[in-house]
CSV table of C-alpha atoms in Angstrom, one decimal:
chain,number,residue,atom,x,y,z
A,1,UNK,CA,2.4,17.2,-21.2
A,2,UNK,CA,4.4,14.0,-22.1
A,3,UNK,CA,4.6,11.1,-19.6
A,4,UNK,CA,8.3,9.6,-20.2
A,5,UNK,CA,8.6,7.2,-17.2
A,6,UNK,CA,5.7,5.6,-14.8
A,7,UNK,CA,6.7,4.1,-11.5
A,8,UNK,CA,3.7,1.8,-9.8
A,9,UNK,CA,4.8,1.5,-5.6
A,10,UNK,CA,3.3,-1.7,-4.8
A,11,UNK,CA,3.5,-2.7,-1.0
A,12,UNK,CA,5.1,-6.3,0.0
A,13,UNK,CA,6.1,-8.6,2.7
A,14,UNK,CA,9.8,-9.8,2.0
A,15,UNK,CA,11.5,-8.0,-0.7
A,16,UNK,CA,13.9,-10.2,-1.5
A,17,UNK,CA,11.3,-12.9,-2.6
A,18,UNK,CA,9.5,-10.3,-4.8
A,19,UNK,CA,12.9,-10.0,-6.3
A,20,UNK,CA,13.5,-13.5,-6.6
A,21,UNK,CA,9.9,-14.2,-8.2
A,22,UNK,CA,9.9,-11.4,-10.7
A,23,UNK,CA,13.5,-12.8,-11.8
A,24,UNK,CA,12.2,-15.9,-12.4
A,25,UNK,CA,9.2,-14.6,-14.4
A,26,UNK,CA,12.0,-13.1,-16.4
A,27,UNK,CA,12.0,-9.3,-15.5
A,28,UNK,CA,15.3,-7.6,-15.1
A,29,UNK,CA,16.0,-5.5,-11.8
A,30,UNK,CA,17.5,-1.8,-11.6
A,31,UNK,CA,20.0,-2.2,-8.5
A,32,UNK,CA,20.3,1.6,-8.7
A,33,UNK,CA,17.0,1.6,-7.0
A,34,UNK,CA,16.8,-1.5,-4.9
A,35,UNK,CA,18.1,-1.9,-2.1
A,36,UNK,CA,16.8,-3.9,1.6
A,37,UNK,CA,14.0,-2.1,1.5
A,38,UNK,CA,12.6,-1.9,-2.4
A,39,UNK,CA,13.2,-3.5,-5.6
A,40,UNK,CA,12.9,-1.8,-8.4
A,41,UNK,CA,11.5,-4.3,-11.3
A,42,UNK,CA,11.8,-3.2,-14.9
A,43,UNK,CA,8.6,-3.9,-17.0
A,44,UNK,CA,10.4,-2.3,-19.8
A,45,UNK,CA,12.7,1.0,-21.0
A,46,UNK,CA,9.7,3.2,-19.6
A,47,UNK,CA,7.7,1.4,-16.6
A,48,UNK,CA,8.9,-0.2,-13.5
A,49,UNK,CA,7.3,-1.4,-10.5
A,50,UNK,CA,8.8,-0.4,-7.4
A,51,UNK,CA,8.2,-3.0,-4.6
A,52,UNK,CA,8.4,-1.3,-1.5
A,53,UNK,CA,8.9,-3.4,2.3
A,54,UNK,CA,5.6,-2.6,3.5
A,55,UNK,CA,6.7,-0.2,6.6
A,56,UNK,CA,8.8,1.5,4.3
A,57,UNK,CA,5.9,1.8,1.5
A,58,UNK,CA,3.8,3.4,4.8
A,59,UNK,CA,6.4,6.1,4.9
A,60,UNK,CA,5.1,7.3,2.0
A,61,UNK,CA,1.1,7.4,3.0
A,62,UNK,CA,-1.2,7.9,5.9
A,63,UNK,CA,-2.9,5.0,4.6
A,64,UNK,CA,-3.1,1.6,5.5
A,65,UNK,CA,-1.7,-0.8,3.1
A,66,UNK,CA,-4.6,-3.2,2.4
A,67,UNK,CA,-4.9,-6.4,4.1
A,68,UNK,CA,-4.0,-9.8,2.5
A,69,UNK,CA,-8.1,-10.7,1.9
A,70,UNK,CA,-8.5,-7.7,0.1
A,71,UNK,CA,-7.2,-5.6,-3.2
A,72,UNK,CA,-7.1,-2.3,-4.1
A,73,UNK,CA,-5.2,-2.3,-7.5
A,74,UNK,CA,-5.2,-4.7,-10.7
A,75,UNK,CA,-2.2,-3.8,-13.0
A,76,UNK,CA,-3.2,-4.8,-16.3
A,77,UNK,CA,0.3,-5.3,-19.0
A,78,UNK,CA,0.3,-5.6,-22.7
A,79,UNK,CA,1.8,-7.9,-24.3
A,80,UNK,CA,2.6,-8.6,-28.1
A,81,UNK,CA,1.5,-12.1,-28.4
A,82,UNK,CA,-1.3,-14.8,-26.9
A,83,UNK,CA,1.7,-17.1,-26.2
A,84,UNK,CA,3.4,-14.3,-24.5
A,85,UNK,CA,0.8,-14.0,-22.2
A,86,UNK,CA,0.0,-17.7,-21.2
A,87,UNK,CA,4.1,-18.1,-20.9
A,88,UNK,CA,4.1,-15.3,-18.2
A,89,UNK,CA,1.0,-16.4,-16.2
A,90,UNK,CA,2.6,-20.0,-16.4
A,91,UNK,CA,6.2,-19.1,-15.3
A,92,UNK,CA,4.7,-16.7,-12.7
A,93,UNK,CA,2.3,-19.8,-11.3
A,94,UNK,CA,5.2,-22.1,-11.2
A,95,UNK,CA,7.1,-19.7,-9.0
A,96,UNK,CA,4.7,-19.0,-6.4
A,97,UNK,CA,1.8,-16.9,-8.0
A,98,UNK,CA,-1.8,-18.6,-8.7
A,99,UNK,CA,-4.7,-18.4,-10.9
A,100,UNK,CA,-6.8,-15.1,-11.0
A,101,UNK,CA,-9.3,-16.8,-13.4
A,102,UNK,CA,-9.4,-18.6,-16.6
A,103,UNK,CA,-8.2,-17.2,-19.5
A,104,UNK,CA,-10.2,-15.1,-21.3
A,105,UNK,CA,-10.3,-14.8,-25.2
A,106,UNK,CA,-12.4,-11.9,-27.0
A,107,UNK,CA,-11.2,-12.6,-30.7
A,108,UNK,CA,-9.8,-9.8,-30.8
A,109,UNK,CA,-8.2,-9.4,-27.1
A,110,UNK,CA,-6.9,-12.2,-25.1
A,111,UNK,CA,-6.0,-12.3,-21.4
A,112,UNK,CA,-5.0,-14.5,-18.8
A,113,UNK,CA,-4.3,-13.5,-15.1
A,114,UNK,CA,-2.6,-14.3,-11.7
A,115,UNK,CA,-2.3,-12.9,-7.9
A,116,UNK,CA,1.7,-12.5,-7.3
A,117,UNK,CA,2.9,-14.1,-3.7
A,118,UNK,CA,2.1,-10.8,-2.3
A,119,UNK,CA,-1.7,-10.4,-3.5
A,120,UNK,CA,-1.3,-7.5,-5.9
A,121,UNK,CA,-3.2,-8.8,-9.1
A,122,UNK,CA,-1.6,-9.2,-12.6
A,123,UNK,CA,-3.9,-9.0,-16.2
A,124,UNK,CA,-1.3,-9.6,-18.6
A,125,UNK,CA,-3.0,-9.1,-22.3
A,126,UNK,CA,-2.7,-8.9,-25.7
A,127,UNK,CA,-5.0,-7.1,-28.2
A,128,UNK,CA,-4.8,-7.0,-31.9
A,129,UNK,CA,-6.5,-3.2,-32.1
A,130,UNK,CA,-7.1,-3.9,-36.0
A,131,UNK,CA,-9.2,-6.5,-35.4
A,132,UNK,CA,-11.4,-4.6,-32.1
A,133,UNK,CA,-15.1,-4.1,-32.8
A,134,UNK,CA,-16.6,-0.8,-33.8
A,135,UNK,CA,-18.8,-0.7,-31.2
C-alpha cells in the first residue's frame, strides 16, 4: 500500500480567519475545496489541512470537538532548514498565533513551535538524518 495524499480535518471557529492566518504564514489555499464552511490549506503537492467550521467538522464524528483549554493533536512539519523553521513560527506569531515553547536544538534536529488562533498545536522541524545519533 502507497499513501499518495494525506488530509488532517482540524476543527475551527471562523474559517475565514484560518484562511487569512495561514495566507499570511505563506501557505497557498485549494478553492476547489473551500468553501463557507472549510478551507482547504496546502502544506505541499501531497498534504493539506482541511479546516473544518466546527459544526460542520461534527458532522463528521459523534465526538466532541475538544474544548479551547485542552488538545488532542500536535502536527509536527518538516522543514528543510533551521531558518525555515524560526521564519514560520515568527510569521505565524505575528499574525495571531503564540509561543508553544522555546526552541529546541538537538544538534542534529531543531524545532520551534506555536498554538495557531484556534489552539491546534504546530511543531515545525528540521532534522539533518546524517547527522542523528546511533542510539
Amino acid at each position: 500500500m502507497e499513501i499518495n495524499q494525506i488530509y488532517v480535518n482540524l476543527p475551527v471557529k471562523d474559517v475565514q480567519k484560518t484562511k487569512d492566518f495561514w495566507t499570511k504564514v505563506g501557505f497557498s489555499i485549494n478553492e476547489q475545496f473551500s468553501d463557507d464552511k472549510a478551507t482547504c490549506v496546502v502544506l505541499n503537492d501531497t498534504i493539506y489541512v482541511m479546516f473544518l467550521q466546527e459544526d460542520y467538522f461534527m458532522t463528521f464524528t459523534n465526538k466532541p470537538v475538544a474544548k479551547e483549554n485542552t488538545s488532542q493533536v500536535l502536527v509536527a512539519v518538516g522543514l528543510n532548514s533551521r531558518e525555515e523553521v524560526d521564519k514560520i513560527v515568527n510569521i505565524a506569531v505575528e499574525n495571531g498565533a503564540w509561543q508553544h515553547e522555546e526552541p529546541q536544538d538537538y544538534g542534529w534536529m531543531y524545532q520551534n513551535s506555536f498554538w495557531d488562533p484556534d489552539g491546534h498545536g504546530w511543531n515545525i522541524t528540521f532534522a539533518d538524518m546524517s547527522q542523528m545519533p546511533a542510539e
